[in-house]
mmCIF file of C-alpha atoms and ligand atoms in Angstrom:
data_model
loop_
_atom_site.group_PDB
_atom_site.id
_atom_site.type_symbol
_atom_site.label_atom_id
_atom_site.label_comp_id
_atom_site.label_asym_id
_atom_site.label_seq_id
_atom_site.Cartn_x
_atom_site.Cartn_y
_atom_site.Cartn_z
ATOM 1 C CA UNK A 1 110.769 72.580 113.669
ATOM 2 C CA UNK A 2 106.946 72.960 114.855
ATOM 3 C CA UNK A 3 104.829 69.784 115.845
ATOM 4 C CA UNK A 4 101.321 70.090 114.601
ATOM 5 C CA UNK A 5 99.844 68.768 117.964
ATOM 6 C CA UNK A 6 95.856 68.661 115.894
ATOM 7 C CA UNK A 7 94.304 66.951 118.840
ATOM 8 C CA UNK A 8 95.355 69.905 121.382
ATOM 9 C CA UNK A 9 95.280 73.092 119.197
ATOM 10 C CA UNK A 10 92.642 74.755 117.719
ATOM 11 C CA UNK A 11 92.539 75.729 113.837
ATOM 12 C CA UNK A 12 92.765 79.126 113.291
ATOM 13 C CA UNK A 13 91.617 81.039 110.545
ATOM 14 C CA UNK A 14 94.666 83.541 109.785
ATOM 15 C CA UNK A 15 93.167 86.665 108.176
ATOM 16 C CA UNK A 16 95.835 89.834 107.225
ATOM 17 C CA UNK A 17 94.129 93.082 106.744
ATOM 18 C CA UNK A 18 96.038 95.757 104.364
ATOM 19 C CA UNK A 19 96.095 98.405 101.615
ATOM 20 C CA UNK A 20 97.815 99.863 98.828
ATOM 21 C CA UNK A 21 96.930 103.115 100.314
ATOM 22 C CA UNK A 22 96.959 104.665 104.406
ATOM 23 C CA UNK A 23 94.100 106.252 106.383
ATOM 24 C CA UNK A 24 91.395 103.939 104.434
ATOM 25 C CA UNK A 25 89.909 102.144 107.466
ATOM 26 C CA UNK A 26 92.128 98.899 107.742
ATOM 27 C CA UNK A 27 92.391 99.116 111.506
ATOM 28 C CA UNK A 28 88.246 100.207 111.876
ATOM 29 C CA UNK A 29 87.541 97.292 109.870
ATOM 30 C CA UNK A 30 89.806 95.113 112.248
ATOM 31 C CA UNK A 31 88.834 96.388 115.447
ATOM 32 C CA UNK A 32 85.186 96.120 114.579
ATOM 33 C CA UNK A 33 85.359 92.658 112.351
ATOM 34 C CA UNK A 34 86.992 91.442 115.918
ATOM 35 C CA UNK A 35 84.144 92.464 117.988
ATOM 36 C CA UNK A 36 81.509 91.392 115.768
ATOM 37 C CA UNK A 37 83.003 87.574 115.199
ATOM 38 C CA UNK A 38 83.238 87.882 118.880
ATOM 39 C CA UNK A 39 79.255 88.772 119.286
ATOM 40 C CA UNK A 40 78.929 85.376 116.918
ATOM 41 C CA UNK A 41 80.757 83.402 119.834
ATOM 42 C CA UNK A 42 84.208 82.852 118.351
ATOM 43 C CA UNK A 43 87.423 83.804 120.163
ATOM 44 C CA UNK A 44 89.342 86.229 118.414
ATOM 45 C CA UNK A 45 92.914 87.588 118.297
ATOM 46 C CA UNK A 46 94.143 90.619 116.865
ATOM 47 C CA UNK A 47 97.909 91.261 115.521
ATOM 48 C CA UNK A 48 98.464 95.041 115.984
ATOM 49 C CA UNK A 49 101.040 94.906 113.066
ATOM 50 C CA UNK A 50 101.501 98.154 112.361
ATOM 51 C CA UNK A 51 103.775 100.869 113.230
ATOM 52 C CA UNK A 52 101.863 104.175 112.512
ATOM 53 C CA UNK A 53 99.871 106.002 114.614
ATOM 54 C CA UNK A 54 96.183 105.021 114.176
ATOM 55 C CA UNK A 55 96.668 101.516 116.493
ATOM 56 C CA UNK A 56 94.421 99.332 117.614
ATOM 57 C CA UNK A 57 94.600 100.214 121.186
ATOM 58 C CA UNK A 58 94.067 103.819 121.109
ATOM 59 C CA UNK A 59 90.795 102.880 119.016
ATOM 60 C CA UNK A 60 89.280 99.939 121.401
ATOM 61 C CA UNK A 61 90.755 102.363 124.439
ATOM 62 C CA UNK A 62 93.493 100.033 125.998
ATOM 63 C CA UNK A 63 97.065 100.811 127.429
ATOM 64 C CA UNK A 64 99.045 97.930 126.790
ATOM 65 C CA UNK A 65 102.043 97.932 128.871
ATOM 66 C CA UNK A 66 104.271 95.380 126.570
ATOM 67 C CA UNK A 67 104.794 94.589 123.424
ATOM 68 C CA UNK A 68 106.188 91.548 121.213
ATOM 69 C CA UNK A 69 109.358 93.557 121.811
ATOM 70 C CA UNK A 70 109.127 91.969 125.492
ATOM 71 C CA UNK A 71 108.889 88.712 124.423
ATOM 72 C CA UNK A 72 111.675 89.141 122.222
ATOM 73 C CA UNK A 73 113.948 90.285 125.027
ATOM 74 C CA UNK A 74 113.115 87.098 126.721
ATOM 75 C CA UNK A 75 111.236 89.537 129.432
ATOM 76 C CA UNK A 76 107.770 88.426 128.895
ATOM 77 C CA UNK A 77 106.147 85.122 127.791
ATOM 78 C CA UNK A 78 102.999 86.168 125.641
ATOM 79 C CA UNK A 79 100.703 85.263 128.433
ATOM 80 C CA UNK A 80 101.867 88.463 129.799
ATOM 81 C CA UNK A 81 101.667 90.623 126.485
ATOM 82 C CA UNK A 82 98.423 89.791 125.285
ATOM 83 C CA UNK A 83 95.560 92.405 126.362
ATOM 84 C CA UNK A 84 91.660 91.840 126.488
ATOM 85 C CA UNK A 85 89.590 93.681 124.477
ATOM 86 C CA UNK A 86 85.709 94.365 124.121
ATOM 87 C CA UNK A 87 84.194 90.973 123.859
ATOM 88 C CA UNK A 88 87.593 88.702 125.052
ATOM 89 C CA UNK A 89 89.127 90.072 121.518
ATOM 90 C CA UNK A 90 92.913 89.497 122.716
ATOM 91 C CA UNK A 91 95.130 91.341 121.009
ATOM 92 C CA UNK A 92 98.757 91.425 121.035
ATOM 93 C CA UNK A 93 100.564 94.312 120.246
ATOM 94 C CA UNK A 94 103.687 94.251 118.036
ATOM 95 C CA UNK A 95 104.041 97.920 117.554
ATOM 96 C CA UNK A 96 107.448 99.144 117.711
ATOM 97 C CA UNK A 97 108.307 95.083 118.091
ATOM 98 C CA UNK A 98 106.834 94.840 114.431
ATOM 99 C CA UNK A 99 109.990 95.147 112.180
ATOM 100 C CA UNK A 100 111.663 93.082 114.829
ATOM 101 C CA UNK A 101 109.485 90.552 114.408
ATOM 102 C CA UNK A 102 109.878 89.979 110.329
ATOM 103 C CA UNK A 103 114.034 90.099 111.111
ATOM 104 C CA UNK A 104 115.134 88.309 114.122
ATOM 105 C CA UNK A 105 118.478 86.335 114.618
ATOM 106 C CA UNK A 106 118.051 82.187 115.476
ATOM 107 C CA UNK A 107 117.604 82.794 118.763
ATOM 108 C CA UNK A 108 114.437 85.034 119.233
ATOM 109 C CA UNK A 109 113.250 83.184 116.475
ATOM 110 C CA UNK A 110 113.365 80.338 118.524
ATOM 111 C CA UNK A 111 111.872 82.052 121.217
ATOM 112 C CA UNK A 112 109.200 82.689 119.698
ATOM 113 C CA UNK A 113 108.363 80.014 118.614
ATOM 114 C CA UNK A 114 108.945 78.034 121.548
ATOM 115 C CA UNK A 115 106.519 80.840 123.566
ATOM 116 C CA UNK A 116 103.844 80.382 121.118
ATOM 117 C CA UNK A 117 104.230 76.299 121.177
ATOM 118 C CA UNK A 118 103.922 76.802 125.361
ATOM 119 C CA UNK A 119 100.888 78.995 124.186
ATOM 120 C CA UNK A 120 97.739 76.651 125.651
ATOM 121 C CA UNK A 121 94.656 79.798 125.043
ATOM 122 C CA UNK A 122 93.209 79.019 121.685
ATOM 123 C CA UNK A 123 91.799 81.320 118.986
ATOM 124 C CA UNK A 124 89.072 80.750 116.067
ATOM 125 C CA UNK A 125 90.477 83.827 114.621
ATOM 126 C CA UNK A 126 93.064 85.499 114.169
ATOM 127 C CA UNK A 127 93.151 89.158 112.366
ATOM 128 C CA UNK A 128 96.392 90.598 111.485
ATOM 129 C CA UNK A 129 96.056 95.062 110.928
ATOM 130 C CA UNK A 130 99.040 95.829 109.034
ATOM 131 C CA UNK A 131 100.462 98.976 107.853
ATOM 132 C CA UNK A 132 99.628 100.360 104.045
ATOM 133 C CA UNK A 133 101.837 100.258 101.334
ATOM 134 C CA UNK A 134 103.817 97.520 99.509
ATOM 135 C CA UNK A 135 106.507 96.896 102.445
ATOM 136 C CA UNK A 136 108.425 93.549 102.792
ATOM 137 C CA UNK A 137 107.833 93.779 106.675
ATOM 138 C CA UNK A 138 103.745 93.759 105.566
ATOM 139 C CA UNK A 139 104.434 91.454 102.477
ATOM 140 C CA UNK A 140 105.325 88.310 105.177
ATOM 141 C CA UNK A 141 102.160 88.944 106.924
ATOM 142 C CA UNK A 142 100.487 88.546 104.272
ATOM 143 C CA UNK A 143 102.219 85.528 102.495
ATOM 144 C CA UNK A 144 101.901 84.199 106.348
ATOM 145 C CA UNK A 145 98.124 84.433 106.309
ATOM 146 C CA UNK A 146 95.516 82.108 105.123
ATOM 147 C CA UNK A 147 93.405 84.990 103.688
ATOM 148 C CA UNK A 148 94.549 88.617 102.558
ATOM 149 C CA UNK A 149 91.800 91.192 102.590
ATOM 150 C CA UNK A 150 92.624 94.353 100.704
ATOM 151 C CA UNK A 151 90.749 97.665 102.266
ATOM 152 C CA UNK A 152 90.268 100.480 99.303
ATOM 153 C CA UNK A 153 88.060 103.242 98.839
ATOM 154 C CA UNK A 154 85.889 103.616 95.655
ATOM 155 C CA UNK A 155 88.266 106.908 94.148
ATOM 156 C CA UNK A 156 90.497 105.693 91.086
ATOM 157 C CA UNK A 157 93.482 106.505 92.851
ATOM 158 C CA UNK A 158 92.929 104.332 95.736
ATOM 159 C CA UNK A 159 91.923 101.836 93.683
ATOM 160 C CA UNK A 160 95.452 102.223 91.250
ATOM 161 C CA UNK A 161 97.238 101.611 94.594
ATOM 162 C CA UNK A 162 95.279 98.706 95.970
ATOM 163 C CA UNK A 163 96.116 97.247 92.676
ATOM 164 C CA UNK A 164 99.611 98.171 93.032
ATOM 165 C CA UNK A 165 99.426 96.374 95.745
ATOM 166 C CA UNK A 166 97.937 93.132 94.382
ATOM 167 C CA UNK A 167 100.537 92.789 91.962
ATOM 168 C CA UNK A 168 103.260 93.028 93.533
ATOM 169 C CA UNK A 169 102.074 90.358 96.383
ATOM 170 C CA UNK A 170 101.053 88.060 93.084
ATOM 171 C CA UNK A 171 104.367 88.727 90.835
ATOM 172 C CA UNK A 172 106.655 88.870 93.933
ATOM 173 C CA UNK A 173 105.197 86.251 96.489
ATOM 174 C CA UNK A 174 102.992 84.140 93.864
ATOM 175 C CA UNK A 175 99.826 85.755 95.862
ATOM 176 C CA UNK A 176 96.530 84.625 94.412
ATOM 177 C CA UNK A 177 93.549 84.667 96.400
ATOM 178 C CA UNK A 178 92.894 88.607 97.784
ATOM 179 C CA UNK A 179 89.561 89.395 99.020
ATOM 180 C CA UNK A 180 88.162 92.984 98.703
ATOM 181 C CA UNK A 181 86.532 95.441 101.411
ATOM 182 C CA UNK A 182 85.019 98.885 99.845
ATOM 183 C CA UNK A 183 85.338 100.894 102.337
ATOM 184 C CA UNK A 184 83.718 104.923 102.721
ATOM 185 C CA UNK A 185 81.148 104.584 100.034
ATOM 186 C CA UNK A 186 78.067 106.308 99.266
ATOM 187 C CA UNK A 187 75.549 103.161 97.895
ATOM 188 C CA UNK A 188 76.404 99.668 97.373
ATOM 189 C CA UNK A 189 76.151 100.529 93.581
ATOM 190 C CA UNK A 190 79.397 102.576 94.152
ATOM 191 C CA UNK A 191 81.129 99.764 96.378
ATOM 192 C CA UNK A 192 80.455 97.016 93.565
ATOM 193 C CA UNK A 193 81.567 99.117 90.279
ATOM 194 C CA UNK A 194 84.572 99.685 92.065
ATOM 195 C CA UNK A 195 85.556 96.026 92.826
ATOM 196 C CA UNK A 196 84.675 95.499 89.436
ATOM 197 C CA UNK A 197 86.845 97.772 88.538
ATOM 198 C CA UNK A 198 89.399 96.156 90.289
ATOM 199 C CA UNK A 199 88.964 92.828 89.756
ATOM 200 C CA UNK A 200 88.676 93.065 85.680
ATOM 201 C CA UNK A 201 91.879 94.691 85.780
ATOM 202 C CA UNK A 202 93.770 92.244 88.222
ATOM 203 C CA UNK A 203 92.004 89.644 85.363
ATOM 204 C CA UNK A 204 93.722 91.300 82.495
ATOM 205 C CA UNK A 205 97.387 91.732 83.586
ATOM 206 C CA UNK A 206 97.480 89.148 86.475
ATOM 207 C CA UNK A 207 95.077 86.642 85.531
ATOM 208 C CA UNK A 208 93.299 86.331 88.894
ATOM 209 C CA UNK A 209 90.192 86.237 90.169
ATOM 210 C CA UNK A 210 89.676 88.944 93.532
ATOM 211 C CA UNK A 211 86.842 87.727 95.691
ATOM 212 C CA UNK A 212 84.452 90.260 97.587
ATOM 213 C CA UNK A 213 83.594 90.360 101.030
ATOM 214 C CA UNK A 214 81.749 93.179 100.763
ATOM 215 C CA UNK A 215 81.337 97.460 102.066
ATOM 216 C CA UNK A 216 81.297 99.836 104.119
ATOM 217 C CA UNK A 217 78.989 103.157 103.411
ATOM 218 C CA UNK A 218 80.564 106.445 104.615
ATOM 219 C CA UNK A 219 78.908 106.273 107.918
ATOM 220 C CA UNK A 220 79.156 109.301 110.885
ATOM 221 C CA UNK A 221 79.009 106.862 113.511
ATOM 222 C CA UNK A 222 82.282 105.495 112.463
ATOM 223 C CA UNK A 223 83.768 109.063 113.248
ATOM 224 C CA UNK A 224 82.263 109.087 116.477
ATOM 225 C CA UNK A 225 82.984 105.658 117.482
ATOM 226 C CA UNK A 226 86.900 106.255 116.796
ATOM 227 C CA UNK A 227 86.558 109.682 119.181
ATOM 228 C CA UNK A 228 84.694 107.854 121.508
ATOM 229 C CA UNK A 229 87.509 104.929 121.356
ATOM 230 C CA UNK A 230 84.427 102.192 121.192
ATOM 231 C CA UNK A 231 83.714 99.718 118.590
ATOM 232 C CA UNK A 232 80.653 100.559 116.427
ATOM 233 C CA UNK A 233 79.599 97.432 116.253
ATOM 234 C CA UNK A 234 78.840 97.793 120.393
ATOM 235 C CA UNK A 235 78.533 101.486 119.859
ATOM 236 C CA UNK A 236 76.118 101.810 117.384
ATOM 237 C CA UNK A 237 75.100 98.312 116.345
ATOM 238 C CA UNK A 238 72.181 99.335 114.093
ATOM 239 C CA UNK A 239 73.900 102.137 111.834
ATOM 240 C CA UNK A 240 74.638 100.839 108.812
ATOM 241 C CA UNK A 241 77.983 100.578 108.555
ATOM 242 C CA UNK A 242 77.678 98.139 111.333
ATOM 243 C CA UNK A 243 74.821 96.159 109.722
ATOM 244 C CA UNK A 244 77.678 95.659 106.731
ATOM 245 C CA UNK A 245 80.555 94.574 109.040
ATOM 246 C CA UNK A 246 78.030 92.019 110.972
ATOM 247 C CA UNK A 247 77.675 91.001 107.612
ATOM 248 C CA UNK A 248 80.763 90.428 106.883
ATOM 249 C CA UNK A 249 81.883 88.295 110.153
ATOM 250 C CA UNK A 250 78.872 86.188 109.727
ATOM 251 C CA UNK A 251 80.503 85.163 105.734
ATOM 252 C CA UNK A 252 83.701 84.550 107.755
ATOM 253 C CA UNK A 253 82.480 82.433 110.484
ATOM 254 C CA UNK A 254 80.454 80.766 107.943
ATOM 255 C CA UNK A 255 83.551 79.462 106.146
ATOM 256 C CA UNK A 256 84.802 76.660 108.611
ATOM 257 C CA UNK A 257 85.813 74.639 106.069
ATOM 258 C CA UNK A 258 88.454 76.250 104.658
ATOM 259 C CA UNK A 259 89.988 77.060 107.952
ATOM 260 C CA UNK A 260 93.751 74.777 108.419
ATOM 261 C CA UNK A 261 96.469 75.317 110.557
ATOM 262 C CA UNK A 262 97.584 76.213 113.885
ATOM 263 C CA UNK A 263 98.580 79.852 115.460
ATOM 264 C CA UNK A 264 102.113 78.064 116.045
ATOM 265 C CA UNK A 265 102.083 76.771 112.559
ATOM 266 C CA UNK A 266 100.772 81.081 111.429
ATOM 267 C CA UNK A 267 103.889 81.786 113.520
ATOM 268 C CA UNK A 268 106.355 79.384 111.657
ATOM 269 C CA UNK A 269 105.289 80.580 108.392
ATOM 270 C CA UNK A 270 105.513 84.290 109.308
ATOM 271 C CA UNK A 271 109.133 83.382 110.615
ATOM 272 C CA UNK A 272 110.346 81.168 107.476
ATOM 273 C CA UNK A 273 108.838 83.609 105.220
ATOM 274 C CA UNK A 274 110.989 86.782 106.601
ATOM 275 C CA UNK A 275 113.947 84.093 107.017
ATOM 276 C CA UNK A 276 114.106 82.904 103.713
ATOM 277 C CA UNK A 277 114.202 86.481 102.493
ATOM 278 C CA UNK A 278 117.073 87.534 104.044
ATOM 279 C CA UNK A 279 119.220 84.438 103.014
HETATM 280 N N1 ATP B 1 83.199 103.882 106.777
HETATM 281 C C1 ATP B 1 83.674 105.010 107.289
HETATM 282 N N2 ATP B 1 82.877 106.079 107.451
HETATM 283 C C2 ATP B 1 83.357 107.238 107.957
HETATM 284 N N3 ATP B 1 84.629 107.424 108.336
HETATM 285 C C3 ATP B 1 85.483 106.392 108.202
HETATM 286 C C4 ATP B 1 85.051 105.125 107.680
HETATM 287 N N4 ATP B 1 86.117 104.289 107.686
HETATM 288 C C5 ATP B 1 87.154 104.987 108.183
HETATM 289 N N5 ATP B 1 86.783 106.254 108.493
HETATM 290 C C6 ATP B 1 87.647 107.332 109.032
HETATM 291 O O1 ATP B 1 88.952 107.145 108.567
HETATM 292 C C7 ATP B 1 89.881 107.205 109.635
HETATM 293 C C8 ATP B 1 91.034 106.252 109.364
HETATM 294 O O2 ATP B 1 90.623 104.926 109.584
HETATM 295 P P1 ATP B 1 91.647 103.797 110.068
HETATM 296 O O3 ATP B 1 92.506 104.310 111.143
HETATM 297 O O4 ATP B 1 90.856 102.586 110.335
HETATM 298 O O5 ATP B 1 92.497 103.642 108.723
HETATM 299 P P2 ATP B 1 93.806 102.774 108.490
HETATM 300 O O6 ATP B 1 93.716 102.247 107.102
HETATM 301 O O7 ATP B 1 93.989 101.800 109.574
HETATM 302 O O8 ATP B 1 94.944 103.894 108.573
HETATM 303 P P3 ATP B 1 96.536 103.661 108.637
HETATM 304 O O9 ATP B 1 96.964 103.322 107.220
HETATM 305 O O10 ATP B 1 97.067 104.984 109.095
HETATM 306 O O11 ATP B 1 96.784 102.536 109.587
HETATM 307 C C9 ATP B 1 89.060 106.854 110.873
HETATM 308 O O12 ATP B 1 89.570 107.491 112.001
HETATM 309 C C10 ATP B 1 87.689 107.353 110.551
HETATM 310 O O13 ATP B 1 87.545 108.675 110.985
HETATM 311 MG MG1 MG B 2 95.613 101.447 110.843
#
């Protein structure tokens, strides 16, 4: 099992990004909640946890020759598979290593482990894009992370799903503490009613409380950001969807003290958690 080694590692704040529903701005949010906490001087990692096609490097314009698929075939240690990003963001690409990753034999588990105990580069933050939906592969990210934040747009049906979602992280993995991102809205009267929204129903049948980190208006610069493969936090730092996001890193780096845990100790839980499922 893991040492905690507190005097050597850094904390890490362990932060999983995902939605009920796809296409509503998880990886944007990501990519650009990176670069901003970067801007505020804190070294950030991202986990590129999802399979589909929108990834993280095509949208911060990187070529990442391995993947955690490397690792796992005892080819590469993760020195070699992590990538820089804008701002030192490191990111480490799972990709096609991703389902891998949540179902490995006792081997690469112990590989991976082991590589990310050898791991000596510390983080202050580590952001996890998964895919959408209610998967078991994006469930252990999520029970693995400190913090989930669930991405929805304001429309009732996105907001059915992200609740979909909620539940079944709270009734299948006792889940309690979700944070909410509106994303694509119009005012900030729209973003709030529909956390509202949310949140009185996940008080009614769940009996939580959702927390919110805030929105993201429908912003054109966010469209031309993702063509131009550039953050818009670096991009276009004074539109106003990146006012909202430098926001939003600022609550995050301002919450220290909640922040416990290692990225080897993130790693361990990710691994038990997928382990313990398929006993
Ligand atoms: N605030 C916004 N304003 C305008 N367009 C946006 C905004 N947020 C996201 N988009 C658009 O939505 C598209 C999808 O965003 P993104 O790839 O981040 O979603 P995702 O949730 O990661 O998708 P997937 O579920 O496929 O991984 C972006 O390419 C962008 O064009
Ligand atoms: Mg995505």
């Amino acid at each position: 099992m893991l040492k905690e080694k507190g005097e050597k590692r850094k904390f890490v704040k362990t932060i999983a990004v995902t939605s009920g529903k796809g296409g509503v701005g998880k990886t944007n949010l990501v990519a650009n909640l990176a670069v901003a906490l970067a801007k505020l001087g804190k070294e950030v990692m991202i986990l590129d946890a999802d399979l589909g096609l929108s990834n993280i490097d095509i949208l911060l314009h990187l070529a990442p020759r391995y993947n955690i698929q490397h690792m796992l075939n005892g080819m590469m240690g993760l020195k070699d598979v992590l990538i820089s990003g804008p701002r030192g963001v490191k990111i480490l690409p799972a990709s096609s290593g991703v389902q891998e990753l949540t179902a490995l034999d006792e081997f690469q588990r112990l590989r991976i482990l082991e590589e990310f105990d050898a791991f000596e580069g510390g983080t202050d933050v580590l952001l996890i894009d998964t895919a959408a939906g209610i998967s078991e592969n994006v469930a252990f990210f999520c029970i693995a992370a400190q913090e989930i934040i669930v991405v929805t747009p304001p429309e009732p049906t996105a907001l059915t799903d992200a609740y979909a979602l909620i539940k079944v992280l709270f009734t299948k993995y006792q889940e309690k503490d979700f944070t909410v991102v509106v994303n694509s809205v119009s005012s900030d009267e729209e973003a709030f009613k529909a956390f509202k929204k949310l949140s009185l129903v996940a008080e009614k049948f769940l009996h939580i409380s959702l927390d919110y980190l805030g929105y993201i208006p429908h912003d054109n610069s966010v469209q031309r950001s993702v063509k131009a493969q550039k953050a818009f936090v670096e991009a276009y730092p004074n539109s106003i969807a990146s006012r909202r996001v430098i926001e939003m890193a600022a609550k995050i780096s301002g919450q220290e003290g909640k922040v416990k845990g290692t990225l080897q100790f993130f790693i361990g839980n990710l691994l038990s958690a997928s382990a313990n499922s398929s006993r």
